mmCIF file with all atom_site columns, C-alpha atoms in Angstrom:
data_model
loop_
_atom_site.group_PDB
_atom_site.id
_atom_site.type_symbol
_atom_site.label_atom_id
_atom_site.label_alt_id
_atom_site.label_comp_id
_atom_site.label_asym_id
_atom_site.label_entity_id
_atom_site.label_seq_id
_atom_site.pdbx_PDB_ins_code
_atom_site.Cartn_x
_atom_site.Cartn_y
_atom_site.Cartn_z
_atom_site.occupancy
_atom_site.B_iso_or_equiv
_atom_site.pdbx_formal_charge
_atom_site.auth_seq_id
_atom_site.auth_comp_id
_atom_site.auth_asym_id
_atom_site.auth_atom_id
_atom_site.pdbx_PDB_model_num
ATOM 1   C CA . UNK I 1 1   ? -69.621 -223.360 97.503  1.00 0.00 ? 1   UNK I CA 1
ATOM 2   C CA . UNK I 1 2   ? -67.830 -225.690 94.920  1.00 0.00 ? 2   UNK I CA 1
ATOM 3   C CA . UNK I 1 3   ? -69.317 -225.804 91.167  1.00 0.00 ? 3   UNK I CA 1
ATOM 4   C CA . UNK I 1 4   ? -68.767 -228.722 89.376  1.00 0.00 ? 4   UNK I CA 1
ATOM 5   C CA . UNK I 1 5   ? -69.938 -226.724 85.745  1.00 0.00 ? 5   UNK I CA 1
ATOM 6   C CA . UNK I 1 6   ? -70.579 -223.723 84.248  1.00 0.00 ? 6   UNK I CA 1
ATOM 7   C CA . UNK I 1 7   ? -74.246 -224.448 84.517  1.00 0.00 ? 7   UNK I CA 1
ATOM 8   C CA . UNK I 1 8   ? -73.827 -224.517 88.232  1.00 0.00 ? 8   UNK I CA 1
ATOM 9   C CA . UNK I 1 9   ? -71.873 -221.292 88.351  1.00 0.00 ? 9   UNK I CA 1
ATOM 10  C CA . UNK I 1 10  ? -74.366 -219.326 86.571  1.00 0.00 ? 10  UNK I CA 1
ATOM 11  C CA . UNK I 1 11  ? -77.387 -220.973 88.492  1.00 0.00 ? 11  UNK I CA 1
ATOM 12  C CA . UNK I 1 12  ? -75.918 -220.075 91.531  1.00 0.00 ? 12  UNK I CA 1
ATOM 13  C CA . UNK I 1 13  ? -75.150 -215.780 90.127  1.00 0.00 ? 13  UNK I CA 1
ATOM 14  C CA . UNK I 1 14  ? -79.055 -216.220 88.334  1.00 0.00 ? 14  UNK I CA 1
ATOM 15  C CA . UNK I 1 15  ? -80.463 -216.987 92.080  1.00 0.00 ? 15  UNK I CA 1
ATOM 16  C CA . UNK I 1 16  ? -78.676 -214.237 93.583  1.00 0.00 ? 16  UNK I CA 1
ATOM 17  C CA . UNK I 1 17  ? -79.885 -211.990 91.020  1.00 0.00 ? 17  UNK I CA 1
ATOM 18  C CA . UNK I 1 18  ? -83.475 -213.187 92.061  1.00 0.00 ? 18  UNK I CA 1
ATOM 19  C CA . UNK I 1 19  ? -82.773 -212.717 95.291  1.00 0.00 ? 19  UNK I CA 1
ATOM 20  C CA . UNK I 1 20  ? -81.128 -209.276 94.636  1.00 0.00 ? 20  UNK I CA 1
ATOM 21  C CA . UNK I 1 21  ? -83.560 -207.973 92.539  1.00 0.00 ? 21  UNK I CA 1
ATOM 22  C CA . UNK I 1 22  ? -86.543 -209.276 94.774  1.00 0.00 ? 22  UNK I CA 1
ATOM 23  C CA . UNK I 1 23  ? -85.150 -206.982 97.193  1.00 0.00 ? 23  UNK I CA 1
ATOM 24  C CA . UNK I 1 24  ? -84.943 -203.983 95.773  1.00 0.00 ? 24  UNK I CA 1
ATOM 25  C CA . UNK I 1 25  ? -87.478 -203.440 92.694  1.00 0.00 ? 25  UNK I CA 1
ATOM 26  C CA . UNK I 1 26  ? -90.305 -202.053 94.776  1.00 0.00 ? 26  UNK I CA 1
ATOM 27  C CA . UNK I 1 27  ? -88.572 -200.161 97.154  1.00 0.00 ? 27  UNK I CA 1
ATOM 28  C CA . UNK I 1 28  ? -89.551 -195.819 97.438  1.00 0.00 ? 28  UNK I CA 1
ATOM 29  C CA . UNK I 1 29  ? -87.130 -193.717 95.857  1.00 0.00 ? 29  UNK I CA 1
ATOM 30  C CA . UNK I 1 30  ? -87.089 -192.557 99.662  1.00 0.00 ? 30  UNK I CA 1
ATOM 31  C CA . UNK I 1 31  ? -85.938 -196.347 100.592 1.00 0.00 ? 31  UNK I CA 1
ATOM 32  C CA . UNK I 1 32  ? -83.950 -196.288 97.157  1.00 0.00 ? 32  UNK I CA 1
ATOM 33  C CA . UNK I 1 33  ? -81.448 -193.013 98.335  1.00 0.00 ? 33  UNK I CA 1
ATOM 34  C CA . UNK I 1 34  ? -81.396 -193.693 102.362 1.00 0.00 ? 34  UNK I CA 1
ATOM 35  C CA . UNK I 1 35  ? -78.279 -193.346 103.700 1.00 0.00 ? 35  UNK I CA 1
ATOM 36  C CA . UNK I 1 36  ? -77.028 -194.402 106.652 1.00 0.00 ? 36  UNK I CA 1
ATOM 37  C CA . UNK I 1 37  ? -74.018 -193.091 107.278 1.00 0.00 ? 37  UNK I CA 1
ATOM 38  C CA . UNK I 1 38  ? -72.109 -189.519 105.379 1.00 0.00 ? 38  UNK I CA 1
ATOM 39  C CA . UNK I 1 39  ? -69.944 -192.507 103.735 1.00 0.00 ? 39  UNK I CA 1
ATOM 40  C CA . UNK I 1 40  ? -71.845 -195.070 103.648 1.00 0.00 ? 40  UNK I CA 1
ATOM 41  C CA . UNK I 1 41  ? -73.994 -196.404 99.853  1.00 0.00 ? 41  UNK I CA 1
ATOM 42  C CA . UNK I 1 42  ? -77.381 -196.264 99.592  1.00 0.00 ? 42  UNK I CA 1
ATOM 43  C CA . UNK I 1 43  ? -79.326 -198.950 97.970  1.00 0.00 ? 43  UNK I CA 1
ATOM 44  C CA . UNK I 1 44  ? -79.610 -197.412 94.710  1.00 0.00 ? 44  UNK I CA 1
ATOM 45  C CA . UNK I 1 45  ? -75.523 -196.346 94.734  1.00 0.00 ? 45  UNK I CA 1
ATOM 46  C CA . UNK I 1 46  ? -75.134 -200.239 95.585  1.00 0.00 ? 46  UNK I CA 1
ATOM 47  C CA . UNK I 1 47  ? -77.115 -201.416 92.744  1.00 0.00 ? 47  UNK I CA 1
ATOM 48  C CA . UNK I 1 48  ? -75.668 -198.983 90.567  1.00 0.00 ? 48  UNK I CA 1
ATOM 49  C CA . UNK I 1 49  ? -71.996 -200.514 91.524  1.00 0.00 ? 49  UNK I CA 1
ATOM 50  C CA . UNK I 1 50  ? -73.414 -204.178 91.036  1.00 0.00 ? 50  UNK I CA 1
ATOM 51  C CA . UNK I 1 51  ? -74.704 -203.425 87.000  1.00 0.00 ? 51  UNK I CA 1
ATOM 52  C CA . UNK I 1 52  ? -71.232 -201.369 86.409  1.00 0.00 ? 52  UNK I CA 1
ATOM 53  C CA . UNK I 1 53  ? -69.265 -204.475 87.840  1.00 0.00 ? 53  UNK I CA 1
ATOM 54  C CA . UNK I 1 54  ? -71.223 -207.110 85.515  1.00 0.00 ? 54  UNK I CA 1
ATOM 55  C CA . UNK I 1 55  ? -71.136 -204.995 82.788  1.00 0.00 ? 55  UNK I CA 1
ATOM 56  C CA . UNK I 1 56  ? -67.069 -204.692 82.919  1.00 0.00 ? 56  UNK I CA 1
ATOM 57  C CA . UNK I 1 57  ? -66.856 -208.370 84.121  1.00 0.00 ? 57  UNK I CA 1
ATOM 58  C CA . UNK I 1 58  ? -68.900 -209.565 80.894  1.00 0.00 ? 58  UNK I CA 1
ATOM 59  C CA . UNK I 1 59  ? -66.844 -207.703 79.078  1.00 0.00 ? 59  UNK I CA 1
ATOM 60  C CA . UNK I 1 60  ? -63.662 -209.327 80.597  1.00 0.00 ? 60  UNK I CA 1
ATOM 61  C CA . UNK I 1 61  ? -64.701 -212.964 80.572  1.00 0.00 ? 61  UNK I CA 1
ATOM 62  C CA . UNK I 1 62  ? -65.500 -212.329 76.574  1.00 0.00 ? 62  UNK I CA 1
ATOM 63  C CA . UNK I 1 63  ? -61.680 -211.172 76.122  1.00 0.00 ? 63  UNK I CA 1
ATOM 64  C CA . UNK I 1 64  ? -60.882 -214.184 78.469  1.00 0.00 ? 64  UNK I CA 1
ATOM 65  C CA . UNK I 1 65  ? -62.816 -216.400 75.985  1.00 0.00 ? 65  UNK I CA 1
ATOM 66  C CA . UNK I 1 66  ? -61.087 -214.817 72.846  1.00 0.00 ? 66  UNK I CA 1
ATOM 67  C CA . UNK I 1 67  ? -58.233 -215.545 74.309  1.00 0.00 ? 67  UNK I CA 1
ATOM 68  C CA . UNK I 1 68  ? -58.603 -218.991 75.952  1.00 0.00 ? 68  UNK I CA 1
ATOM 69  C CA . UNK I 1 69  ? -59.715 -219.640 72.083  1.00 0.00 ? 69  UNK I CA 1
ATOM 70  C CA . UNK I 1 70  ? -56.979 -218.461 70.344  1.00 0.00 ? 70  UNK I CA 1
ATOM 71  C CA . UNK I 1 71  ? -54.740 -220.207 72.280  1.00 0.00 ? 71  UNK I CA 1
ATOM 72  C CA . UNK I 1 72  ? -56.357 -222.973 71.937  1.00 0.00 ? 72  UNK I CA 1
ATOM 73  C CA . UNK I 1 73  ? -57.237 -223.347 75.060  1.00 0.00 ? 73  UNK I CA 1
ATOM 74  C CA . UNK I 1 74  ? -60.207 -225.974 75.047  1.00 0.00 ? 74  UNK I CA 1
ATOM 75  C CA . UNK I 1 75  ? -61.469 -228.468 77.111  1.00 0.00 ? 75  UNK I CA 1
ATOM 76  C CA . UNK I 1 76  ? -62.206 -231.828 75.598  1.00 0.00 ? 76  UNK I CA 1
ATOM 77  C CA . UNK I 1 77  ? -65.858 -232.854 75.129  1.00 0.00 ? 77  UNK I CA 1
ATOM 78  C CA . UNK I 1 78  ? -65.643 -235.981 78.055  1.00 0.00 ? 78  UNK I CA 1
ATOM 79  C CA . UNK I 1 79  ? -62.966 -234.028 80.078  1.00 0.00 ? 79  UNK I CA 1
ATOM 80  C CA . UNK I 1 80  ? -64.058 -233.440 83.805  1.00 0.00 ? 80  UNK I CA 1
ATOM 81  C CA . UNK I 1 81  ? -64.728 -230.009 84.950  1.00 0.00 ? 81  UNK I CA 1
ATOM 82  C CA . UNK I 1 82  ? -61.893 -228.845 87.764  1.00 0.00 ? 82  UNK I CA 1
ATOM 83  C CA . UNK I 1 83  ? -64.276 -227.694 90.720  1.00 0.00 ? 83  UNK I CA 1
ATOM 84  C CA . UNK I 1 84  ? -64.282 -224.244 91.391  1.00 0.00 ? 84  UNK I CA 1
ATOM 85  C CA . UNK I 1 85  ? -64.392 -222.663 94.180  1.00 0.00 ? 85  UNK I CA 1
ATOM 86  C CA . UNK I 1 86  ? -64.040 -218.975 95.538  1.00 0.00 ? 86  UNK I CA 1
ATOM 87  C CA . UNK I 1 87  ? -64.592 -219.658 99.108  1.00 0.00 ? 87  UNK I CA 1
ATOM 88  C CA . UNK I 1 88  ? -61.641 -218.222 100.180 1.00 0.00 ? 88  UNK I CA 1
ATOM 89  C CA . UNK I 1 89  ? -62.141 -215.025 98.779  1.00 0.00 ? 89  UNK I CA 1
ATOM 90  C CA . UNK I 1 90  ? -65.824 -214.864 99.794  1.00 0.00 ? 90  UNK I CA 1
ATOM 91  C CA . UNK I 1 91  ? -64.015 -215.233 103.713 1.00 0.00 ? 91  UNK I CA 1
ATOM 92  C CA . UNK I 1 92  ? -61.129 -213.060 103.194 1.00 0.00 ? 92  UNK I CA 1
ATOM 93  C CA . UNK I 1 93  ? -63.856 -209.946 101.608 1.00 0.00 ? 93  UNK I CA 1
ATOM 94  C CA . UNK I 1 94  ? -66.359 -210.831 104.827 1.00 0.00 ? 94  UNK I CA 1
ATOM 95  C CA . UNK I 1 95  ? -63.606 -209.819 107.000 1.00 0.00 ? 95  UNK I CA 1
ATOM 96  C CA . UNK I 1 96  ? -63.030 -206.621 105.786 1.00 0.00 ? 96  UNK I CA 1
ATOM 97  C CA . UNK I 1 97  ? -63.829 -203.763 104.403 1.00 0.00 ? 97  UNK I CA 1
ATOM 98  C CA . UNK I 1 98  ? -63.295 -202.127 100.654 1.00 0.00 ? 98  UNK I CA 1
ATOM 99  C CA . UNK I 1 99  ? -63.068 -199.393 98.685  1.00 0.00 ? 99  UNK I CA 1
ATOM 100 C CA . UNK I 1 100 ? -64.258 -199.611 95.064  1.00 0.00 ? 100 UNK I CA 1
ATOM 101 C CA . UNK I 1 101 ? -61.515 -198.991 92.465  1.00 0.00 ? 101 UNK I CA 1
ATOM 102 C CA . UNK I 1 102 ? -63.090 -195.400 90.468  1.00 0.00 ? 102 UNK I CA 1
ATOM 103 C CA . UNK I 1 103 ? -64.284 -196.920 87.724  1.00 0.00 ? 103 UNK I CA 1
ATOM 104 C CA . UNK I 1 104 ? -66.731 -199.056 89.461  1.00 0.00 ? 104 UNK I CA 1
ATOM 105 C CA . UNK I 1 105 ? -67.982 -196.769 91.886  1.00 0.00 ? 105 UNK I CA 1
ATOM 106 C CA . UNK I 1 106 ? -71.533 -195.510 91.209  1.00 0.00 ? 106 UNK I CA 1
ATOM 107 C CA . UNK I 1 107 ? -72.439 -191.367 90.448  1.00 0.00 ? 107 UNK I CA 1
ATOM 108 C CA . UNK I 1 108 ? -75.346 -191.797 92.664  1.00 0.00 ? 108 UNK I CA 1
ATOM 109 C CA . UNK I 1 109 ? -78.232 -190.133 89.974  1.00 0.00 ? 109 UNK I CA 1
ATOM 110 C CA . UNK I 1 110 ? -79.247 -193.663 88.751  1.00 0.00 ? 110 UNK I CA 1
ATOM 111 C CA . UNK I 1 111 ? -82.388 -195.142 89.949  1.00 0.00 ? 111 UNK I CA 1
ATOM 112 C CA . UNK I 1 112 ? -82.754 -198.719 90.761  1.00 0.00 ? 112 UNK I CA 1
ATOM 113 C CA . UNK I 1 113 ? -85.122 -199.539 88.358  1.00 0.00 ? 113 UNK I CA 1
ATOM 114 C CA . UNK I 1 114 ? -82.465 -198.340 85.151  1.00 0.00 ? 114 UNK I CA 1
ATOM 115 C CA . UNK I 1 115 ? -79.750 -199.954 87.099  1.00 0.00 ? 115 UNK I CA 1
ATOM 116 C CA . UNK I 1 116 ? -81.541 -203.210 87.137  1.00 0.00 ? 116 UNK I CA 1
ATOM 117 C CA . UNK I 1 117 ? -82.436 -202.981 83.364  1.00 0.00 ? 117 UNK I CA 1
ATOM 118 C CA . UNK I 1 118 ? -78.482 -202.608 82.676  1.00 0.00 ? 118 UNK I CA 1
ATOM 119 C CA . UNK I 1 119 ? -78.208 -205.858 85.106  1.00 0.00 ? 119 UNK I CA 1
ATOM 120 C CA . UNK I 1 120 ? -80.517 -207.548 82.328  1.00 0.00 ? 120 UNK I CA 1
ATOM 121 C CA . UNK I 1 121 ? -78.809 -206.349 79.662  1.00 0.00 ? 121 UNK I CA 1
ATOM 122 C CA . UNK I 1 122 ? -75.475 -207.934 81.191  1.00 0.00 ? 122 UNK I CA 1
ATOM 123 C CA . UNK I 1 123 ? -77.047 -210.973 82.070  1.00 0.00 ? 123 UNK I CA 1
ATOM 124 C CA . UNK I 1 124 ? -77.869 -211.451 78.876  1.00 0.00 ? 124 UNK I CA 1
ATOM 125 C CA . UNK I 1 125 ? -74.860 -211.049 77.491  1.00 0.00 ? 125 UNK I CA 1
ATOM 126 C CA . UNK I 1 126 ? -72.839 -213.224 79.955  1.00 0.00 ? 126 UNK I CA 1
ATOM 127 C CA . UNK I 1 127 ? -75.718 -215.990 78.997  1.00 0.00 ? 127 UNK I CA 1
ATOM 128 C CA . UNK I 1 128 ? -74.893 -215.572 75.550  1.00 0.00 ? 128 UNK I CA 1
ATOM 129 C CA . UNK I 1 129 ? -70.899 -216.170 76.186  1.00 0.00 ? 129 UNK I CA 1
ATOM 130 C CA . UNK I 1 130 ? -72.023 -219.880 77.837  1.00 0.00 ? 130 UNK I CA 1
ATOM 131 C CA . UNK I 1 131 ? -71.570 -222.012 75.604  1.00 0.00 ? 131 UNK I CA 1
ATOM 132 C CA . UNK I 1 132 ? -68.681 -220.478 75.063  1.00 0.00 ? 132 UNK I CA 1
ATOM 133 C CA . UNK I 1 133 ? -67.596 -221.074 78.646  1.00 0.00 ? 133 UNK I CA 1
ATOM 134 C CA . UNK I 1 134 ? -68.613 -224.788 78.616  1.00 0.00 ? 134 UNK I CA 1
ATOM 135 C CA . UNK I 1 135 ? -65.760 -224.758 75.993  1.00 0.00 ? 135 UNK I CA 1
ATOM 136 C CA . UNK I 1 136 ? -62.768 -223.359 76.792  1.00 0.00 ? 136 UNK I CA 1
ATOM 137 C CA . UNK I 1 137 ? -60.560 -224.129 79.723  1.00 0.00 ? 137 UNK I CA 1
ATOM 138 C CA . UNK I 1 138 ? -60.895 -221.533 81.699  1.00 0.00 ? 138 UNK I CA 1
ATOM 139 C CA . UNK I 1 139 ? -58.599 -222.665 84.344  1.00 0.00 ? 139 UNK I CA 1
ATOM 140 C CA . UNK I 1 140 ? -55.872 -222.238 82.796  1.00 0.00 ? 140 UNK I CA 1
ATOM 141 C CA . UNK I 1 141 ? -56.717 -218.362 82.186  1.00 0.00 ? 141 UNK I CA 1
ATOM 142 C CA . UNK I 1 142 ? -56.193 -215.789 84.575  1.00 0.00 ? 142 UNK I CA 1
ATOM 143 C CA . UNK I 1 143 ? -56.651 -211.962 85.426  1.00 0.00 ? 143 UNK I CA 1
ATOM 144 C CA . UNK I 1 144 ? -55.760 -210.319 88.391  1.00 0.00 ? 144 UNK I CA 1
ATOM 145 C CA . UNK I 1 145 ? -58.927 -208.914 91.214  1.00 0.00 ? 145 UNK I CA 1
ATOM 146 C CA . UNK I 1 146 ? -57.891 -205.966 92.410  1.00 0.00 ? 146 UNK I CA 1
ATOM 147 C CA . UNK I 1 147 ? -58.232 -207.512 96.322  1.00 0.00 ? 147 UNK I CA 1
ATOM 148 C CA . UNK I 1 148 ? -57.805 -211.043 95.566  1.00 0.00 ? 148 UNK I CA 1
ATOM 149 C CA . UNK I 1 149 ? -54.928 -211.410 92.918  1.00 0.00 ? 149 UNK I CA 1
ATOM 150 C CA . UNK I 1 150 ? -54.867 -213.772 90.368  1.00 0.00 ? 150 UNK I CA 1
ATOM 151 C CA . UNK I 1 151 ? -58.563 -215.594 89.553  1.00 0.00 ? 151 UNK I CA 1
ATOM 152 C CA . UNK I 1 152 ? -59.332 -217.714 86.796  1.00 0.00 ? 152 UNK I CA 1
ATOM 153 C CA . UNK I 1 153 ? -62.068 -217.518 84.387  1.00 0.00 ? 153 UNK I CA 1
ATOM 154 C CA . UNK I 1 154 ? -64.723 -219.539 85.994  1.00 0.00 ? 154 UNK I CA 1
ATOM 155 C CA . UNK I 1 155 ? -63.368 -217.829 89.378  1.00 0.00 ? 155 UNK I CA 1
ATOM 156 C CA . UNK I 1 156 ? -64.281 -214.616 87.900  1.00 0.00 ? 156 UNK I CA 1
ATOM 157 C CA . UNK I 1 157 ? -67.770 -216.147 86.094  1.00 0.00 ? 157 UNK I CA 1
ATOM 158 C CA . UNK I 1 158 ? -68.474 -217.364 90.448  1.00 0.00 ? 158 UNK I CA 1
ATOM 159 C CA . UNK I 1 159 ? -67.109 -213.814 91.882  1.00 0.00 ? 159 UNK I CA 1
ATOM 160 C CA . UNK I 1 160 ? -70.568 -211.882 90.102  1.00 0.00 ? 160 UNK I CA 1
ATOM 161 C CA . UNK I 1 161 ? -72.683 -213.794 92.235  1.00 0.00 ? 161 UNK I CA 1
ATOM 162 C CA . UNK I 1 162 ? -70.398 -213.871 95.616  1.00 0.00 ? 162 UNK I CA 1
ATOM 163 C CA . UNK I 1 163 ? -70.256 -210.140 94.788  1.00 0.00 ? 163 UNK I CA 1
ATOM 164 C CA . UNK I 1 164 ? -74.460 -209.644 94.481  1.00 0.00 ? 164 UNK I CA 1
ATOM 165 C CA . UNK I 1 165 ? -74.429 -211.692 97.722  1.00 0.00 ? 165 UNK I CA 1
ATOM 166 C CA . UNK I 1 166 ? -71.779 -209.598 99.398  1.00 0.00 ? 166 UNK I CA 1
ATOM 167 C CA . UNK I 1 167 ? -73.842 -206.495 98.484  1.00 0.00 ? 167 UNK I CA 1
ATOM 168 C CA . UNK I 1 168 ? -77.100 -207.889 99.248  1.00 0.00 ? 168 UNK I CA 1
ATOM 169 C CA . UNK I 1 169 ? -76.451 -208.247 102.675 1.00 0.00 ? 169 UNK I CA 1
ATOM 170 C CA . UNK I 1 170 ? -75.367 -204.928 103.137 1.00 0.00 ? 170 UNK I CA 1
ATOM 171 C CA . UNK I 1 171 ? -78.432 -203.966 101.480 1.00 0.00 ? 171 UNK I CA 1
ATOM 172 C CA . UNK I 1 172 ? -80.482 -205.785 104.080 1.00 0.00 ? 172 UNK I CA 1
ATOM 173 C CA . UNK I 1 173 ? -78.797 -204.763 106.790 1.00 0.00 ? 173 UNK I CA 1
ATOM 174 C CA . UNK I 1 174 ? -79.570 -201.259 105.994 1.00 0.00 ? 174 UNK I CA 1
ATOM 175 C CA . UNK I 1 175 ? -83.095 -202.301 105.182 1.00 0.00 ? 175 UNK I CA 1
ATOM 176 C CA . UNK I 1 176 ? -82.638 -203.462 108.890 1.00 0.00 ? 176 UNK I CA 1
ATOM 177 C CA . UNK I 1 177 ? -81.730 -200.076 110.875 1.00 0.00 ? 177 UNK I CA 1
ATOM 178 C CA . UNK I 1 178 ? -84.994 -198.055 112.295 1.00 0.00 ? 178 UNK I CA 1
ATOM 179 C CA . UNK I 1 179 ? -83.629 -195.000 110.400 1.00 0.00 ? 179 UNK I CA 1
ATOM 180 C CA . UNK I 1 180 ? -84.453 -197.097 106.507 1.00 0.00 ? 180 UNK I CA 1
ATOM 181 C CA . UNK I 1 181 ? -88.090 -197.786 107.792 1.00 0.00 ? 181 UNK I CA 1
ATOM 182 C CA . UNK I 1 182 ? -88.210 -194.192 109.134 1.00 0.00 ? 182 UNK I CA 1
ATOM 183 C CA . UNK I 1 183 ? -87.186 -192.841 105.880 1.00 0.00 ? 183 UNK I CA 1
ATOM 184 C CA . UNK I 1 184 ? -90.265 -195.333 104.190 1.00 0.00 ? 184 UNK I CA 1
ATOM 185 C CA . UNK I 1 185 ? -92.702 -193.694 106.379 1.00 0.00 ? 185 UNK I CA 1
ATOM 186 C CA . UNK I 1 186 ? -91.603 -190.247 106.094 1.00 0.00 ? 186 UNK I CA 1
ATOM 187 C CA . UNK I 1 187 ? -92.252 -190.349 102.263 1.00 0.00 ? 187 UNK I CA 1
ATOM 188 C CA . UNK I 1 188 ? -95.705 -191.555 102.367 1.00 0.00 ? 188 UNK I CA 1
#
């Protein structure tokens, strides 16, 4: 997907979120801690990852927008946006698989329901930085993914939603095996 704003960037991450969260907010705490596989997440690890991830990555678009400001980095008021893309990222991470860097992977004692509140919390912090965003050109900034390499600001501002999406799916394909709606029935 190309955005041709910041508005479109975070409408895209705020529908994935709905999506995400529509999901998983009334699911058992049996459906909640199902696991697959002896390595594999379960759905509340997985949400767990996702509100440690925005919480970090609100945290390093704000430095991002400190600095983008106090190096005068800002876009004029009638200057076009650059399109932004992470499409080849969102490829490149569907063809394998990763590990988490230790600081982002979850403890597995958090239930979805407080991980979700710490999702809202973030959200409403990296709502608060828009305007913000809208201002600064945030192409011109960079910070390394640990995968990816280099990604700009808005890059990173896309990669939370491509991320939720990434995650989601896994989430619904465990939702998918027999063992998940086993696990539903066994706890009722």
């Amino acid at each position: 997907m190309i955005h041709h704003s910041v508005a479109e960037i975070i409408s895209a991450i705020d529908d994935a979120r709905a999506r995400l969260t529509s999901r998983v907010e009334h699911l058992s705490d049996a459906e909640q801690n199902f696991r697959a596989t002896p390595d594999g997440w379960t759905v509340a690890e997985i949400v767990e990852h996702l509100s440690i991830l925005e919480h970090r990555m609100t945290q390093l678009l704000g430095v991002m927008v400190k600095k983008a400001e106090a190096g005068g980095l800002l876009r004029a008021g009638d200057a076009a946006f650059a399109p932004v893309t992470i499409a080849d990222f969102v490829e490149q991470s569907n063809r394998g698989k990763y590990n988490a860097p230790e600081n982002v992977r979850p403890s597995g004692r958090i239930p979805v329901a407080d991980s979700l509140a710490r999702m809202r919390e973030s959200r409403a912090a990296l709502h608060g930085l828009r305007p913000q965003l809208e201002q600064v050109d945030g192409v011109a900034l960079q910070y390394p993914h640990p995968a990816f390499g280099p990604l700009n600001l808005y890059q990173w501002l896309a990669f939370i939603g491509a991320h939720e999406e990434r995650h989601l799916k896994q989430i619904e394909a465990l939702m998918r095996s027999p063992e998940f709606a086993a696990s539903a029935t066994a706890s009722n």
